[in-house]
Amino acid sequence: MSLLLGIDLGTSYFKVGLFDGTGALKGLGRVAVGAHTWGDGRVELPAPVFWQRLRRGLAEALKQAAADADEIVGISYSSQANTFLLLDGADRELTSLVLWTDQRARPMDPELVAFGETSEFALTTGMPGLSPQSTPAKCLWFARNQPAIWSRARRVMTISDYLGFGLTGRRVGDASTAVLTGVYDLRLRSWWPAALARFGIDENQLSTPMFPGTPCGLTSGRAAELLGLPIGVPFAVGALDHHAAALGAGIGQLADASLSTGTVLAALVLTDRVTPEPGCIHGPHFAERSFYRLTFDPNGAGQLEEFQRHRAPNMAIEDLLRQAERAGLEPDSGSNELAAGVNDILRSIALSHRRLLKQVATTHKVRKVTATGGGARSPYWLQLTANTLGVPVIAVDSPERACLGAAIFAATAAGLWPDIDTAVENMVRPSREFVPHVS
């Protein structure tokens, strides 16, 4: 059996998915990231622990698939952005992975904040501003607060750069996550020298960003040491997790927009131009003249998890959703306080999605949306979302859409499909369409 390895480098969990060429999930490993949070706002994950977590996830996925690593024919990833580490000239790790949630660079210098608010910045980067949670901001922190480490740093690698480097030995990355650093020139498809200079970063310290899905090498002997992977497997650079998940949910073919109901809410559309919009991020899609436009709301499904922890710690979230569904569909059935509370949260999230969709799709007519994230597993939640949006919501077969998006990139690198569009057509299958109910 030929298997495609799609790794989702999430903030809370690393997921390792094994798919066949039709997009069927054969095995999944899910491992908590388990980053260490220090009292001063630092959030770090030691590099050896990163590889241990991935190796454990891969072992679990292979066990579920009843397969051997030698059956893997292609590899790619979806990833969080702005998590990074520093390496010296011999490619030895100088730091742990510094997660994007790390707060050490707050507050950011006023002049940097002002630079991020200029029209030049918005037009060049496709970003709404500079963030103190970005990789460059924390590199500047190292230069000022740990100069002995920064003076030895010859490589600045994001978590996805580091994955690709470890498996192939090549210093390349993907432009989909690179844009969120705030120092990538979206028009010229390269790093922006003027922005790098403000943070004291040399372009030679950075990996070369490539279009999402670009094949960039073969696994090396180091991949065998780190993860037990065979040598010579094609590797493709991946994409931002929300971007890859949208691809794995059929955006561009099944729907005009993608909505994510995870810890963070997100809305994403595809566009042929970068037009700065408040709160919206732009990044390259896999086609030469195509971009994604994305906006976030951090107040996502974590609301439901918080409700469960404080109000119903002995109940699973799935049970709470079933109670909410019963109360929502049968108003006279004697709704309880827990069900009412869950329904309030679901309605609030649906309204947030409607606001995000309006924000991101200013120049688009959205006829259908596709769903990703944990909320996409609940038919009741999806129906409520469709009712609130007033457009159909598409659910797809695969429960792990970010891993599937990565596997689509892996499939083209492996030559199982001639291009990404064809891979999506053959690997993403709609399972149900939720049509809005007219009240």
PDB file of C-alpha atoms in Angstrom, residues 112-389:
ATOM      1  CA  LEU A 112       7.942  49.176  14.971  1.00  0.00           C
ATOM      2  CA  VAL A 113       4.233  49.374  15.738  1.00  0.00           C
ATOM      3  CA  ALA A 114       4.030  52.533  13.623  1.00  0.00           C
ATOM      4  CA  PHE A 115       5.932  50.848  10.780  1.00  0.00           C
ATOM      5  CA  GLY A 116       3.379  48.032  10.802  1.00  0.00           C
ATOM      6  CA  GLU A 117       0.559  50.540  10.480  1.00  0.00           C
ATOM      7  CA  THR A 118       1.823  52.130   7.248  1.00  0.00           C
ATOM      8  CA  SER A 119       0.132  51.598   3.904  1.00  0.00           C
ATOM      9  CA  GLU A 120       3.484  50.443   2.492  1.00  0.00           C
ATOM     10  CA  PHE A 121       3.586  47.643   5.055  1.00  0.00           C
ATOM     11  CA  ALA A 122       0.029  46.512   4.275  1.00  0.00           C
ATOM     12  CA  LEU A 123       0.576  46.537   0.502  1.00  0.00           C
ATOM     13  CA  THR A 124       3.951  44.790   0.716  1.00  0.00           C
ATOM     14  CA  THR A 125       3.182  42.076   3.259  1.00  0.00           C
ATOM     15  CA  GLY A 126      -0.596  41.631   2.969  1.00  0.00           C
ATOM     16  CA  MET A 127      -0.682  41.834   6.773  1.00  0.00           C
ATOM     17  CA  PRO A 128      -2.756  44.197   8.962  1.00  0.00           C
ATOM     18  CA  GLY A 129       0.211  45.053  11.205  1.00  0.00           C
ATOM     19  CA  LEU A 130       3.284  43.819  13.053  1.00  0.00           C
ATOM     20  CA  SER A 131       2.829  41.546  16.045  1.00  0.00           C
ATOM     21  CA  PRO A 132       5.038  41.157  19.128  1.00  0.00           C
ATOM     22  CA  GLN A 133       4.299  37.425  18.803  1.00  0.00           C
ATOM     23  CA  SER A 134       6.081  37.291  15.446  1.00  0.00           C
ATOM     24  CA  THR A 135       9.437  35.598  14.886  1.00  0.00           C
ATOM     25  CA  PRO A 136      11.272  38.868  13.985  1.00  0.00           C
ATOM     26  CA  ALA A 137      10.072  40.586  17.165  1.00  0.00           C
ATOM     27  CA  LYS A 138      11.473  37.753  19.278  1.00  0.00           C
ATOM     28  CA  CYS A 139      14.720  37.692  17.306  1.00  0.00           C
ATOM     29  CA  LEU A 140      15.116  41.353  18.287  1.00  0.00           C
ATOM     30  CA  TRP A 141      14.426  40.334  21.890  1.00  0.00           C
ATOM     31  CA  PHE A 142      17.266  37.788  21.714  1.00  0.00           C
ATOM     32  CA  ALA A 143      19.610  40.401  20.229  1.00  0.00           C
ATOM     33  CA  ARG A 144      18.876  42.766  23.115  1.00  0.00           C
ATOM     34  CA  ASN A 145      18.483  40.366  26.028  1.00  0.00           C
ATOM     35  CA  GLN A 146      20.624  37.340  25.129  1.00  0.00           C
ATOM     36  CA  PRO A 147      23.307  38.788  22.814  1.00  0.00           C
ATOM     37  CA  ALA A 148      25.679  35.851  23.406  1.00  0.00           C
ATOM     38  CA  ILE A 149      23.111  33.507  21.849  1.00  0.00           C
ATOM     39  CA  TRP A 150      22.088  35.885  19.063  1.00  0.00           C
ATOM     40  CA  SER A 151      25.704  36.523  18.043  1.00  0.00           C
ATOM     41  CA  ARG A 152      26.087  32.783  17.380  1.00  0.00           C
ATOM     42  CA  ALA A 153      22.797  32.412  15.513  1.00  0.00           C
ATOM     43  CA  ARG A 154      23.375  31.622  11.847  1.00  0.00           C
ATOM     44  CA  ARG A 155      19.945  30.111  11.192  1.00  0.00           C
ATOM     45  CA  VAL A 156      16.455  31.289  12.136  1.00  0.00           C
ATOM     46  CA  MET A 157      14.071  28.429  11.363  1.00  0.00           C
ATOM     47  CA  THR A 158      10.356  28.303  11.895  1.00  0.00           C
ATOM     48  CA  ILE A 159       8.923  25.024  13.119  1.00  0.00           C
ATOM     49  CA  SER A 160       7.976  23.967   9.585  1.00  0.00           C
ATOM     50  CA  ASP A 161      11.380  25.035   8.197  1.00  0.00           C
ATOM     51  CA  TYR A 162      12.992  22.954  10.928  1.00  0.00           C
ATOM     52  CA  LEU A 163      10.840  19.927  10.081  1.00  0.00           C
ATOM     53  CA  GLY A 164      11.809  20.111   6.413  1.00  0.00           C
ATOM     54  CA  PHE A 165      15.462  20.729   7.219  1.00  0.00           C
ATOM     55  CA  GLY A 166      15.577  17.775   9.586  1.00  0.00           C
ATOM     56  CA  LEU A 167      14.012  15.434   7.042  1.00  0.00           C
ATOM     57  CA  THR A 168      15.721  16.616   3.852  1.00  0.00           C
ATOM     58  CA  GLY A 169      18.699  18.776   4.846  1.00  0.00           C
ATOM     59  CA  ARG A 170      17.379  21.641   2.690  1.00  0.00           C
ATOM     60  CA  ARG A 171      16.892  25.165   4.044  1.00  0.00           C
ATOM     61  CA  VAL A 172      13.532  25.905   2.467  1.00  0.00           C
ATOM     62  CA  GLY A 173      10.108  26.773   3.793  1.00  0.00           C
ATOM     63  CA  ASP A 174       6.663  27.761   2.602  1.00  0.00           C
ATOM     64  CA  ALA A 175       5.452  31.258   1.801  1.00  0.00           C
ATOM     65  CA  SER A 176       2.020  30.464   3.282  1.00  0.00           C
ATOM     66  CA  THR A 177       3.390  30.653   6.833  1.00  0.00           C
ATOM     67  CA  ALA A 178       6.217  33.076   5.976  1.00  0.00           C
ATOM     68  CA  VAL A 179       3.760  35.913   5.372  1.00  0.00           C
ATOM     69  CA  LEU A 180       2.727  35.891   9.033  1.00  0.00           C
ATOM     70  CA  THR A 181       6.227  36.959  10.066  1.00  0.00           C
ATOM     71  CA  GLY A 182       5.525  40.435   8.662  1.00  0.00           C
ATOM     72  CA  VAL A 183       8.844  40.532   6.778  1.00  0.00           C
ATOM     73  CA  TYR A 184       7.856  38.705   3.583  1.00  0.00           C
ATOM     74  CA  ASP A 185       7.248  40.712   0.399  1.00  0.00           C
ATOM     75  CA  LEU A 186       4.104  39.206  -1.073  1.00  0.00           C
ATOM     76  CA  ARG A 187       4.484  41.094  -4.340  1.00  0.00           C
ATOM     77  CA  LEU A 188       8.077  40.030  -5.057  1.00  0.00           C
ATOM     78  CA  ARG A 189       7.680  36.577  -3.419  1.00  0.00           C
ATOM     79  CA  SER A 190      10.797  37.030  -1.307  1.00  0.00           C
ATOM     80  CA  TRP A 191      11.959  38.383   2.039  1.00  0.00           C
ATOM     81  CA  TRP A 192      11.607  42.161   2.417  1.00  0.00           C
ATOM     82  CA  PRO A 193      15.064  43.700   3.088  1.00  0.00           C
ATOM     83  CA  ALA A 194      13.708  46.942   4.570  1.00  0.00           C
ATOM     84  CA  ALA A 195      11.659  45.058   7.159  1.00  0.00           C
ATOM     85  CA  LEU A 196      14.470  42.625   7.986  1.00  0.00           C
ATOM     86  CA  ALA A 197      16.805  45.564   8.630  1.00  0.00           C
ATOM     87  CA  ARG A 198      14.460  46.955  11.278  1.00  0.00           C
ATOM     88  CA  PHE A 199      14.807  43.714  13.250  1.00  0.00           C
ATOM     89  CA  GLY A 200      18.513  43.186  12.608  1.00  0.00           C
ATOM     90  CA  ILE A 201      17.969  39.947  10.655  1.00  0.00           C
ATOM     91  CA  ASP A 202      20.169  38.931   7.734  1.00  0.00           C
ATOM     92  CA  GLU A 203      18.294  37.275   4.874  1.00  0.00           C
ATOM     93  CA  ASN A 204      20.956  34.535   4.825  1.00  0.00           C
ATOM     94  CA  GLN A 205      19.776  33.480   8.280  1.00  0.00           C
ATOM     95  CA  LEU A 206      16.358  32.569   6.876  1.00  0.00           C
ATOM     96  CA  SER A 207      15.102  29.641   4.845  1.00  0.00           C
ATOM     97  CA  THR A 208      13.997  30.189   1.245  1.00  0.00           C
ATOM     98  CA  PRO A 209      10.175  30.441   1.041  1.00  0.00           C
ATOM     99  CA  MET A 210       8.495  28.482  -1.766  1.00  0.00           C
ATOM    100  CA  PHE A 211       4.925  28.163  -3.039  1.00  0.00           C
ATOM    101  CA  PRO A 212       2.805  25.792  -0.928  1.00  0.00           C
ATOM    102  CA  GLY A 213       2.970  22.252  -2.275  1.00  0.00           C
ATOM    103  CA  THR A 214       6.313  22.697  -4.048  1.00  0.00           C
ATOM    104  CA  PRO A 215       8.426  19.494  -4.023  1.00  0.00           C
ATOM    105  CA  CYS A 216      11.743  20.411  -2.436  1.00  0.00           C
ATOM    106  CA  GLY A 217      13.793  17.297  -1.926  1.00  0.00           C
ATOM    107  CA  LEU A 218      13.984  13.730  -0.658  1.00  0.00           C
ATOM    108  CA  THR A 219      14.266  12.406   2.872  1.00  0.00           C
ATOM    109  CA  SER A 220      17.834  11.856   4.030  1.00  0.00           C
ATOM    110  CA  GLY A 221      19.524   9.579   6.515  1.00  0.00           C
ATOM    111  CA  ARG A 222      18.682  12.130   9.205  1.00  0.00           C
ATOM    112  CA  ALA A 223      14.976  11.434   8.608  1.00  0.00           C
ATOM    113  CA  ALA A 224      15.636   7.793   9.430  1.00  0.00           C
ATOM    114  CA  GLU A 225      17.403   8.793  12.657  1.00  0.00           C
ATOM    115  CA  LEU A 226      14.767  11.311  13.759  1.00  0.00           C
ATOM    116  CA  LEU A 227      11.506   9.621  12.758  1.00  0.00           C
ATOM    117  CA  GLY A 228      12.371   6.208  11.380  1.00  0.00           C
ATOM    118  CA  LEU A 229      11.406   7.253   7.848  1.00  0.00           C
ATOM    119  CA  PRO A 230      12.910   5.621   4.767  1.00  0.00           C
ATOM    120  CA  ILE A 231      15.508   7.500   2.737  1.00  0.00           C
ATOM    121  CA  GLY A 232      14.488   8.962  -0.623  1.00  0.00           C
ATOM    122  CA  VAL A 233      10.826   9.845   0.033  1.00  0.00           C
ATOM    123  CA  PRO A 234       9.656  13.022  -1.807  1.00  0.00           C
ATOM    124  CA  PHE A 235       8.950  15.963   0.506  1.00  0.00           C
ATOM    125  CA  ALA A 236       6.874  19.040  -0.381  1.00  0.00           C
ATOM    126  CA  VAL A 237       6.678  22.284   1.561  1.00  0.00           C
ATOM    127  CA  GLY A 238       3.235  22.730   3.077  1.00  0.00           C
ATOM    128  CA  ALA A 239       1.070  25.622   4.218  1.00  0.00           C
ATOM    129  CA  LEU A 240      -0.413  27.462   7.157  1.00  0.00           C
ATOM    130  CA  ASP A 241      -2.745  25.144   9.076  1.00  0.00           C
ATOM    131  CA  HIS A 242      -5.926  27.095   8.263  1.00  0.00           C
ATOM    132  CA  HIS A 243      -4.850  27.289   4.611  1.00  0.00           C
ATOM    133  CA  ALA A 244      -4.075  23.556   4.376  1.00  0.00           C
ATOM    134  CA  ALA A 245      -7.310  22.669   6.183  1.00  0.00           C
ATOM    135  CA  ALA A 246      -9.319  24.759   3.721  1.00  0.00           C
ATOM    136  CA  LEU A 247      -7.662  22.858   0.881  1.00  0.00           C
ATOM    137  CA  GLY A 248      -8.459  19.554   2.609  1.00  0.00           C
ATOM    138  CA  ALA A 249     -12.071  20.697   2.892  1.00  0.00           C
ATOM    139  CA  GLY A 250     -12.372  21.427  -0.827  1.00  0.00           C
ATOM    140  CA  ILE A 251     -12.151  25.212  -1.037  1.00  0.00           C
ATOM    141  CA  GLY A 252     -12.142  26.389  -4.638  1.00  0.00           C
ATOM    142  CA  GLN A 253     -13.984  23.281  -5.813  1.00  0.00           C
ATOM    143  CA  LEU A 254     -16.741  22.503  -3.308  1.00  0.00           C
ATOM    144  CA  ALA A 255     -17.135  25.950  -1.774  1.00  0.00           C
ATOM    145  CA  ASP A 256     -16.171  29.620  -2.068  1.00  0.00           C
ATOM    146  CA  ALA A 257     -15.044  30.042   1.544  1.00  0.00           C
ATOM    147  CA  SER A 258     -13.815  28.016   4.471  1.00  0.00           C
ATOM    148  CA  LEU A 259     -14.791  28.442   8.124  1.00  0.00           C
ATOM    149  CA  SER A 260     -12.790  26.950  10.972  1.00  0.00           C
ATOM    150  CA  THR A 261     -14.381  26.099  14.296  1.00  0.00           C
ATOM    151  CA  GLY A 262     -11.348  25.263  16.381  1.00  0.00           C
ATOM    152  CA  THR A 263      -9.767  26.911  19.406  1.00  0.00           C
ATOM    153  CA  VAL A 264      -9.426  29.901  17.070  1.00  0.00           C
ATOM    154  CA  LEU A 265     -12.227  30.816  14.685  1.00  0.00           C
ATOM    155  CA  ALA A 266     -11.183  31.669  11.136  1.00  0.00           C
ATOM    156  CA  ALA A 267     -12.660  32.520   7.760  1.00  0.00           C
ATOM    157  CA  LEU A 268     -10.734  32.111   4.503  1.00  0.00           C
ATOM    158  CA  VAL A 269     -11.437  32.908   0.848  1.00  0.00           C
ATOM    159  CA  LEU A 270      -9.326  32.721  -2.308  1.00  0.00           C
ATOM    160  CA  THR A 271      -8.653  35.858  -4.313  1.00  0.00           C
ATOM    161  CA  ASP A 272      -6.608  36.961  -7.331  1.00  0.00           C
ATOM    162  CA  ARG A 273      -5.333  40.170  -5.730  1.00  0.00           C
ATOM    163  CA  VAL A 274      -4.055  41.559  -2.455  1.00  0.00           C
ATOM    164  CA  THR A 275      -6.447  44.253  -1.264  1.00  0.00           C
ATOM    165  CA  PRO A 276      -5.699  45.283   2.328  1.00  0.00           C
ATOM    166  CA  GLU A 277      -8.730  44.846   4.564  1.00  0.00           C
ATOM    167  CA  PRO A 278      -8.900  45.585   8.306  1.00  0.00           C
ATOM    168  CA  GLY A 279      -7.877  42.518  10.298  1.00  0.00           C
ATOM    169  CA  CYS A 280      -7.208  40.365   7.203  1.00  0.00           C
ATOM    170  CA  ILE A 281      -4.047  38.453   6.273  1.00  0.00           C
ATOM    171  CA  HIS A 282      -3.080  37.610   2.697  1.00  0.00           C
ATOM    172  CA  GLY A 283      -0.813  34.794   1.621  1.00  0.00           C
ATOM    173  CA  PRO A 284       0.058  32.856  -1.532  1.00  0.00           C
ATOM    174  CA  HIS A 285      -2.138  29.969  -2.615  1.00  0.00           C
ATOM    175  CA  PHE A 286      -0.464  27.268  -4.678  1.00  0.00           C
ATOM    176  CA  ALA A 287      -1.210  28.952  -8.019  1.00  0.00           C
ATOM    177  CA  GLU A 288       1.009  31.740  -9.385  1.00  0.00           C
ATOM    178  CA  ARG A 289      -1.635  34.477  -9.315  1.00  0.00           C
ATOM    179  CA  SER A 290      -3.811  33.260  -6.479  1.00  0.00           C
ATOM    180  CA  PHE A 291      -3.872  34.260  -2.814  1.00  0.00           C
ATOM    181  CA  TYR A 292      -5.766  33.377   0.318  1.00  0.00           C
ATOM    182  CA  ARG A 293      -7.366  36.040   2.501  1.00  0.00           C
ATOM    183  CA  LEU A 294      -7.806  35.061   6.122  1.00  0.00           C
ATOM    184  CA  THR A 295      -9.150  36.568   9.316  1.00  0.00           C
ATOM    185  CA  PHE A 296      -9.235  35.241  12.884  1.00  0.00           C
ATOM    186  CA  ASP A 297     -11.149  35.478  16.125  1.00  0.00           C
ATOM    187  CA  PRO A 298      -9.299  33.938  19.105  1.00  0.00           C
ATOM    188  CA  ASN A 299     -12.560  33.419  21.005  1.00  0.00           C
ATOM    189  CA  GLY A 300     -13.453  30.085  19.412  1.00  0.00           C
ATOM    190  CA  ALA A 301     -14.385  26.607  20.552  1.00  0.00           C
ATOM    191  CA  GLY A 302     -12.349  27.177  23.694  1.00  0.00           C
ATOM    192  CA  GLN A 303     -15.537  28.751  25.059  1.00  0.00           C
ATOM    193  CA  LEU A 304     -17.202  25.345  24.927  1.00  0.00           C
ATOM    194  CA  GLU A 305     -14.213  23.630  26.540  1.00  0.00           C
ATOM    195  CA  GLU A 306     -14.193  26.229  29.311  1.00  0.00           C
ATOM    196  CA  PHE A 307     -17.934  25.722  29.866  1.00  0.00           C
ATOM    197  CA  GLN A 308     -17.433  21.959  30.072  1.00  0.00           C
ATOM    198  CA  ARG A 309     -14.558  22.266  32.581  1.00  0.00           C
ATOM    199  CA  HIS A 310     -16.450  24.569  34.929  1.00  0.00           C
ATOM    200  CA  ARG A 311     -20.067  23.513  34.522  1.00  0.00           C
ATOM    201  CA  ALA A 312     -19.963  19.835  33.544  1.00  0.00           C
ATOM    202  CA  PRO A 313     -16.489  18.375  34.273  1.00  0.00           C
ATOM    203  CA  ASN A 314     -17.826  14.817  34.306  1.00  0.00           C
ATOM    204  CA  MET A 315     -19.458  15.093  30.884  1.00  0.00           C
ATOM    205  CA  ALA A 316     -17.822  14.831  27.480  1.00  0.00           C
ATOM    206  CA  ILE A 317     -18.301  17.732  25.075  1.00  0.00           C
ATOM    207  CA  GLU A 318     -20.043  15.297  22.694  1.00  0.00           C
ATOM    208  CA  ASP A 319     -22.651  14.604  25.403  1.00  0.00           C
ATOM    209  CA  LEU A 320     -23.192  18.321  25.949  1.00  0.00           C
ATOM    210  CA  LEU A 321     -23.710  18.799  22.220  1.00  0.00           C
ATOM    211  CA  ARG A 322     -26.264  15.988  22.162  1.00  0.00           C
ATOM    212  CA  GLN A 323     -28.188  17.646  25.002  1.00  0.00           C
ATOM    213  CA  ALA A 324     -28.031  20.979  23.188  1.00  0.00           C
ATOM    214  CA  GLU A 325     -29.272  19.357  19.984  1.00  0.00           C
ATOM    215  CA  ARG A 326     -32.206  17.723  21.760  1.00  0.00           C
ATOM    216  CA  ALA A 327     -33.139  21.052  23.349  1.00  0.00           C
ATOM    217  CA  GLY A 328     -32.670  22.935  20.075  1.00  0.00           C
ATOM    218  CA  LEU A 329     -34.739  20.544  17.980  1.00  0.00           C
ATOM    219  CA  GLU A 330     -37.393  19.863  20.606  1.00  0.00           C
ATOM    220  CA  PRO A 331     -37.978  23.135  22.482  1.00  0.00           C
ATOM    221  CA  ASP A 332     -40.790  21.600  24.543  1.00  0.00           C
ATOM    222  CA  SER A 333     -38.717  18.648  25.744  1.00  0.00           C
ATOM    223  CA  GLY A 334     -37.778  20.264  29.026  1.00  0.00           C
ATOM    224  CA  SER A 335     -34.473  21.945  28.207  1.00  0.00           C
ATOM    225  CA  ASN A 336     -31.988  22.020  31.070  1.00  0.00           C
ATOM    226  CA  GLU A 337     -29.600  24.776  32.078  1.00  0.00           C
ATOM    227  CA  LEU A 338     -26.551  23.021  30.591  1.00  0.00           C
ATOM    228  CA  ALA A 339     -28.200  22.583  27.196  1.00  0.00           C
ATOM    229  CA  ALA A 340     -29.288  26.228  27.177  1.00  0.00           C
ATOM    230  CA  GLY A 341     -25.749  27.343  28.015  1.00  0.00           C
ATOM    231  CA  VAL A 342     -24.223  25.261  25.222  1.00  0.00           C
ATOM    232  CA  ASN A 343     -26.756  26.550  22.699  1.00  0.00           C
ATOM    233  CA  ASP A 344     -25.925  30.123  23.696  1.00  0.00           C
ATOM    234  CA  ILE A 345     -22.238  29.408  22.968  1.00  0.00           C
ATOM    235  CA  LEU A 346     -22.998  27.755  19.625  1.00  0.00           C
ATOM    236  CA  ARG A 347     -25.163  30.676  18.519  1.00  0.00           C
ATOM    237  CA  SER A 348     -22.481  33.143  19.603  1.00  0.00           C
ATOM    238  CA  ILE A 349     -19.833  31.275  17.562  1.00  0.00           C
ATOM    239  CA  ALA A 350     -22.140  31.140  14.528  1.00  0.00           C
ATOM    240  CA  LEU A 351     -22.639  34.909  14.747  1.00  0.00           C
ATOM    241  CA  SER A 352     -18.871  35.367  14.986  1.00  0.00           C
ATOM    242  CA  HIS A 353     -18.465  33.240  11.869  1.00  0.00           C
ATOM    243  CA  ARG A 354     -20.997  35.396  10.043  1.00  0.00           C
ATOM    244  CA  ARG A 355     -19.050  38.518  11.024  1.00  0.00           C
ATOM    245  CA  LEU A 356     -15.715  36.978   9.979  1.00  0.00           C
ATOM    246  CA  LEU A 357     -17.126  35.836   6.650  1.00  0.00           C
ATOM    247  CA  LYS A 358     -18.459  39.314   5.916  1.00  0.00           C
ATOM    248  CA  GLN A 359     -15.064  40.791   6.854  1.00  0.00           C
ATOM    249  CA  VAL A 360     -13.023  38.480   4.634  1.00  0.00           C
ATOM    250  CA  ALA A 361     -15.345  38.253   1.631  1.00  0.00           C
ATOM    251  CA  THR A 362     -15.797  41.936   0.872  1.00  0.00           C
ATOM    252  CA  THR A 363     -15.336  41.408  -2.875  1.00  0.00           C
ATOM    253  CA  HIS A 364     -16.758  37.883  -3.086  1.00  0.00           C
ATOM    254  CA  LYS A 365     -20.187  36.393  -3.457  1.00  0.00           C
ATOM    255  CA  VAL A 366     -20.192  33.405  -1.115  1.00  0.00           C
ATOM    256  CA  ARG A 367     -22.622  30.746  -2.304  1.00  0.00           C
ATOM    257  CA  LYS A 368     -21.345  27.841  -0.200  1.00  0.00           C
ATOM    258  CA  VAL A 369     -18.875  27.440   2.650  1.00  0.00           C
ATOM    259  CA  THR A 370     -16.910  24.413   3.779  1.00  0.00           C
ATOM    260  CA  ALA A 371     -16.174  23.633   7.407  1.00  0.00           C
ATOM    261  CA  THR A 372     -12.984  22.665   9.227  1.00  0.00           C
ATOM    262  CA  GLY A 373     -11.967  22.261  12.860  1.00  0.00           C
ATOM    263  CA  GLY A 374     -13.547  20.324  15.686  1.00  0.00           C
ATOM    264  CA  GLY A 375     -16.961  21.922  15.223  1.00  0.00           C
ATOM    265  CA  ALA A 376     -17.158  20.423  11.725  1.00  0.00           C
ATOM    266  CA  ARG A 377     -17.759  17.006  13.333  1.00  0.00           C
ATOM    267  CA  SER A 378     -21.140  18.040  14.757  1.00  0.00           C
ATOM    268  CA  PRO A 379     -24.065  17.959  12.288  1.00  0.00           C
ATOM    269  CA  TYR A 380     -26.182  20.010  14.682  1.00  0.00           C
ATOM    270  CA  TRP A 381     -23.497  22.696  14.911  1.00  0.00           C
ATOM    271  CA  LEU A 382     -23.086  22.785  11.137  1.00  0.00           C
ATOM    272  CA  GLN A 383     -26.841  23.122  10.615  1.00  0.00           C
ATOM    273  CA  LEU A 384     -26.993  25.974  13.111  1.00  0.00           C
ATOM    274  CA  THR A 385     -24.106  27.651  11.265  1.00  0.00           C
ATOM    275  CA  ALA A 386     -25.869  27.269   7.912  1.00  0.00           C
ATOM    276  CA  ASN A 387     -29.039  28.785   9.375  1.00  0.00           C
ATOM    277  CA  THR A 388     -27.087  31.752  10.732  1.00  0.00           C
ATOM    278  CA  LEU A 389     -25.067  32.363   7.557  1.00  0.00           C
TER     279      LEU A 389
END
